[in-house]
Amino acid sequence: MKPPRMWDEERSSPWLLALYAAAFCAATLPAHKTEAAELVLHLGSAHSHAGYNNTNPGAGLRLDNGIAFGAYRNSYRRSTVYAGWQPDWPLGDTGLRAGFFIGAATGYRVATGHAVSPMAAITLRWGPVQLLAIPAISPKHASVIHAALVFQL
């Protein structure tokens, strides 16, 4: 008999996942000696192909050194946990910031065949609104624009 799974990536509530991710981020914040950190609230996505989940609630934390981690409900309606590096830089006096994310994420086995998959994105931020452009991994997969809100802690 198999032991019960603590987390079922296909059946778990996306809102419960977002709550767990926010609680985890809040609980780990005091453990990091950083000048500043940002709370990232994942909202949704637009895909270049039809049939994907566009509602992607979740939460993450980005530290001042660019380390980013969190969780959200992904485009395949699976729970995703991610970690990586996300630096960004101001674009002159425009109020825009541009950067990139490079890291790894769970929950994409259906697309990549792996439990943990590499992830890369270009980021653009204006005030609290952050957009991530994620390229398709092959012609049969979708490119994605993901939206999130970012708040200084």
mmCIF file of C-alpha atoms in Angstrom:
data_model
loop_
_atom_site.group_PDB
_atom_site.id
_atom_site.type_symbol
_atom_site.label_atom_id
_atom_site.label_comp_id
_atom_site.label_asym_id
_atom_site.label_seq_id
_atom_site.Cartn_x
_atom_site.Cartn_y
_atom_site.Cartn_z
ATOM 1 C CA MET A 1 0.000 0.000 0.000
ATOM 2 C CA LYS A 2 1.357 3.400 -0.987
ATOM 3 C CA PRO A 3 1.558 6.148 1.633
ATOM 4 C CA PRO A 4 -0.758 9.106 0.971
ATOM 5 C CA ARG A 5 0.698 11.930 -1.085
ATOM 6 C CA MET A 6 1.097 15.222 0.740
ATOM 7 C CA TRP A 7 0.370 17.236 -2.390
ATOM 8 C CA ASP A 8 -1.405 16.132 -5.551
ATOM 9 C CA GLU A 9 -0.348 18.440 -8.372
ATOM 10 C CA GLU A 10 -3.431 17.606 -10.444
ATOM 11 C CA ARG A 11 -6.188 17.825 -7.828
ATOM 12 C CA SER A 12 -5.016 20.519 -5.439
ATOM 13 C CA SER A 13 -6.936 23.784 -5.295
ATOM 14 C CA PRO A 14 -5.019 26.584 -7.046
ATOM 15 C CA TRP A 15 -6.144 29.032 -4.355
ATOM 16 C CA LEU A 16 -4.885 26.733 -1.595
ATOM 17 C CA LEU A 17 -1.574 26.489 -3.453
ATOM 18 C CA ALA A 18 -1.385 30.304 -3.578
ATOM 19 C CA LEU A 19 -2.114 30.477 0.164
ATOM 20 C CA TYR A 20 0.580 27.881 0.954
ATOM 21 C CA ALA A 21 3.097 29.705 -1.254
ATOM 22 C CA ALA A 22 2.356 33.080 0.376
ATOM 23 C CA ALA A 23 2.630 31.555 3.871
ATOM 24 C CA PHE A 24 5.923 29.862 2.974
ATOM 25 C CA CYS A 25 7.346 33.096 1.566
ATOM 26 C CA ALA A 26 6.267 35.065 4.634
ATOM 27 C CA ALA A 27 7.694 32.438 6.990
ATOM 28 C CA THR A 28 11.077 32.338 5.256
ATOM 29 C CA LEU A 29 11.520 36.102 4.973
ATOM 30 C CA PRO A 30 12.974 36.606 8.485
ATOM 31 C CA ALA A 31 15.561 33.884 7.802
ATOM 32 C CA HIS A 32 17.085 35.920 4.953
ATOM 33 C CA LYS A 33 19.375 38.806 5.842
ATOM 34 C CA THR A 34 18.566 41.061 2.943
ATOM 35 C CA GLU A 35 18.050 44.775 2.606
ATOM 36 C CA ALA A 36 14.803 44.342 0.709
ATOM 37 C CA ALA A 37 12.523 41.652 -0.593
ATOM 38 C CA GLU A 38 9.516 41.614 -2.874
ATOM 39 C CA LEU A 39 6.306 39.619 -2.675
ATOM 40 C CA VAL A 40 5.201 38.398 -6.106
ATOM 41 C CA LEU A 41 1.520 37.564 -6.628
ATOM 42 C CA HIS A 42 1.066 35.454 -9.755
ATOM 43 C CA LEU A 43 -2.171 36.225 -11.600
ATOM 44 C CA GLY A 44 -2.566 34.800 -15.077
ATOM 45 C CA SER A 45 -1.195 34.186 -18.533
ATOM 46 C CA ALA A 46 -1.945 34.555 -22.222
ATOM 47 C CA HIS A 47 -0.793 31.778 -24.542
ATOM 48 C CA SER A 48 0.021 31.679 -28.258
ATOM 49 C CA HIS A 49 -2.092 28.493 -28.625
ATOM 50 C CA ALA A 50 -5.567 27.660 -27.294
ATOM 51 C CA GLY A 51 -6.311 25.035 -24.652
ATOM 52 C CA TYR A 52 -4.085 26.205 -21.818
ATOM 53 C CA ASN A 53 -5.080 27.369 -18.337
ATOM 54 C CA ASN A 54 -4.830 31.176 -18.198
ATOM 55 C CA THR A 55 -5.616 31.523 -14.475
ATOM 56 C CA ASN A 56 -2.360 30.999 -12.577
ATOM 57 C CA PRO A 57 -2.721 32.064 -8.929
ATOM 58 C CA GLY A 58 0.305 31.767 -6.717
ATOM 59 C CA ALA A 59 2.885 33.664 -4.726
ATOM 60 C CA GLY A 60 6.625 34.020 -4.627
ATOM 61 C CA LEU A 61 9.429 35.938 -3.012
ATOM 62 C CA ARG A 62 12.282 37.747 -4.726
ATOM 63 C CA LEU A 63 15.253 38.725 -2.594
ATOM 64 C CA ASP A 64 17.426 41.768 -3.250
ATOM 65 C CA ASN A 65 20.194 39.523 -4.641
ATOM 66 C CA GLY A 66 17.803 38.289 -7.362
ATOM 67 C CA ILE A 67 17.064 34.867 -5.847
ATOM 68 C CA ALA A 68 13.406 34.089 -6.565
ATOM 69 C CA PHE A 69 11.188 31.196 -5.452
ATOM 70 C CA GLY A 70 7.509 30.420 -5.048
ATOM 71 C CA ALA A 71 4.582 28.382 -6.327
ATOM 72 C CA TYR A 72 1.610 28.783 -8.666
ATOM 73 C CA ARG A 73 -0.989 26.845 -10.656
ATOM 74 C CA ASN A 74 0.522 26.342 -14.114
ATOM 75 C CA SER A 75 -0.832 26.331 -17.665
ATOM 76 C CA TYR A 76 -1.342 22.547 -17.542
ATOM 77 C CA ARG A 77 -3.498 22.870 -14.403
ATOM 78 C CA ARG A 78 -0.722 21.415 -12.255
ATOM 79 C CA SER A 79 0.928 22.787 -9.128
ATOM 80 C CA THR A 80 4.341 24.312 -9.791
ATOM 81 C CA VAL A 81 7.158 25.137 -7.383
ATOM 82 C CA TYR A 82 9.991 27.213 -8.836
ATOM 83 C CA ALA A 83 13.373 28.637 -7.860
ATOM 84 C CA GLY A 84 15.906 30.660 -9.771
ATOM 85 C CA TRP A 85 17.648 33.971 -10.306
ATOM 86 C CA GLN A 86 15.807 37.085 -11.508
ATOM 87 C CA PRO A 87 17.934 40.226 -11.774
ATOM 88 C CA ASP A 88 16.571 43.390 -13.383
ATOM 89 C CA TRP A 89 17.801 46.860 -14.279
ATOM 90 C CA PRO A 90 16.175 50.272 -14.776
ATOM 91 C CA LEU A 91 15.627 51.424 -18.367
ATOM 92 C CA GLY A 92 16.782 55.028 -18.050
ATOM 93 C CA ASP A 93 14.267 57.393 -16.420
ATOM 94 C CA THR A 94 11.213 55.615 -17.875
ATOM 95 C CA GLY A 95 10.137 53.855 -14.672
ATOM 96 C CA LEU A 96 10.505 50.535 -16.527
ATOM 97 C CA ARG A 97 12.768 47.728 -15.372
ATOM 98 C CA ALA A 98 13.911 44.876 -17.625
ATOM 99 C CA GLY A 99 15.624 41.630 -16.778
ATOM 100 C CA PHE A 100 15.378 37.885 -17.008
ATOM 101 C CA PHE A 101 14.521 34.792 -14.974
ATOM 102 C CA ILE A 102 16.511 31.585 -15.196
ATOM 103 C CA GLY A 103 15.810 28.625 -12.972
ATOM 104 C CA ALA A 104 13.878 25.390 -12.586
ATOM 105 C CA ALA A 105 10.236 24.458 -12.031
ATOM 106 C CA THR A 106 8.149 21.396 -11.234
ATOM 107 C CA GLY A 107 4.767 20.516 -12.715
ATOM 108 C CA TYR A 108 5.670 20.442 -16.413
ATOM 109 C CA ARG A 109 6.295 16.705 -16.822
ATOM 110 C CA VAL A 110 3.502 16.532 -19.420
ATOM 111 C CA ALA A 111 5.454 18.975 -21.636
ATOM 112 C CA THR A 112 9.097 18.076 -20.935
ATOM 113 C CA GLY A 113 9.005 14.521 -19.601
ATOM 114 C CA HIS A 114 10.951 15.605 -16.509
ATOM 115 C CA ALA A 115 9.869 16.125 -12.886
ATOM 116 C CA VAL A 116 11.987 19.297 -12.732
ATOM 117 C CA SER A 117 12.321 21.379 -15.888
ATOM 118 C CA PRO A 118 14.522 24.336 -16.779
ATOM 119 C CA MET A 119 12.712 27.662 -17.105
ATOM 120 C CA ALA A 120 13.764 30.946 -18.700
ATOM 121 C CA ALA A 121 11.915 34.224 -19.274
ATOM 122 C CA ILE A 122 12.460 37.860 -20.190
ATOM 123 C CA THR A 123 10.930 40.241 -17.610
ATOM 124 C CA LEU A 124 9.513 43.736 -17.918
ATOM 125 C CA ARG A 125 8.190 45.705 -14.968
ATOM 126 C CA TRP A 126 6.417 49.022 -14.596
ATOM 127 C CA GLY A 127 5.504 49.893 -11.000
ATOM 128 C CA PRO A 128 3.891 46.834 -9.421
ATOM 129 C CA VAL A 129 2.989 45.212 -12.772
ATOM 130 C CA GLN A 130 5.430 42.576 -13.984
ATOM 131 C CA LEU A 131 5.232 40.699 -17.281
ATOM 132 C CA LEU A 132 7.272 37.612 -18.106
ATOM 133 C CA ALA A 133 7.714 36.467 -21.716
ATOM 134 C CA ILE A 134 8.374 32.724 -21.790
ATOM 135 C CA PRO A 135 9.345 31.239 -25.163
ATOM 136 C CA ALA A 136 7.834 27.994 -26.443
ATOM 137 C CA ILE A 137 10.064 24.952 -25.912
ATOM 138 C CA SER A 138 9.025 23.574 -29.320
ATOM 139 C CA PRO A 139 6.626 24.481 -32.158
ATOM 140 C CA LYS A 140 3.894 22.278 -30.645
ATOM 141 C CA HIS A 141 4.020 24.183 -27.320
ATOM 142 C CA ALA A 142 2.785 27.716 -26.587
ATOM 143 C CA SER A 143 4.730 30.872 -25.896
ATOM 144 C CA VAL A 144 3.427 32.638 -22.803
ATOM 145 C CA ILE A 145 3.038 36.156 -21.414
ATOM 146 C CA HIS A 146 2.558 35.853 -17.653
ATOM 147 C CA ALA A 147 1.314 38.703 -15.430
ATOM 148 C CA ALA A 148 2.130 39.244 -11.764
ATOM 149 C CA LEU A 149 1.953 42.016 -9.183
ATOM 150 C CA VAL A 150 5.084 42.816 -7.175
ATOM 151 C CA PHE A 151 5.104 44.511 -3.773
ATOM 152 C CA GLN A 152 8.100 45.735 -1.790
ATOM 153 C CA LEU A 153 8.231 44.192 1.719
#
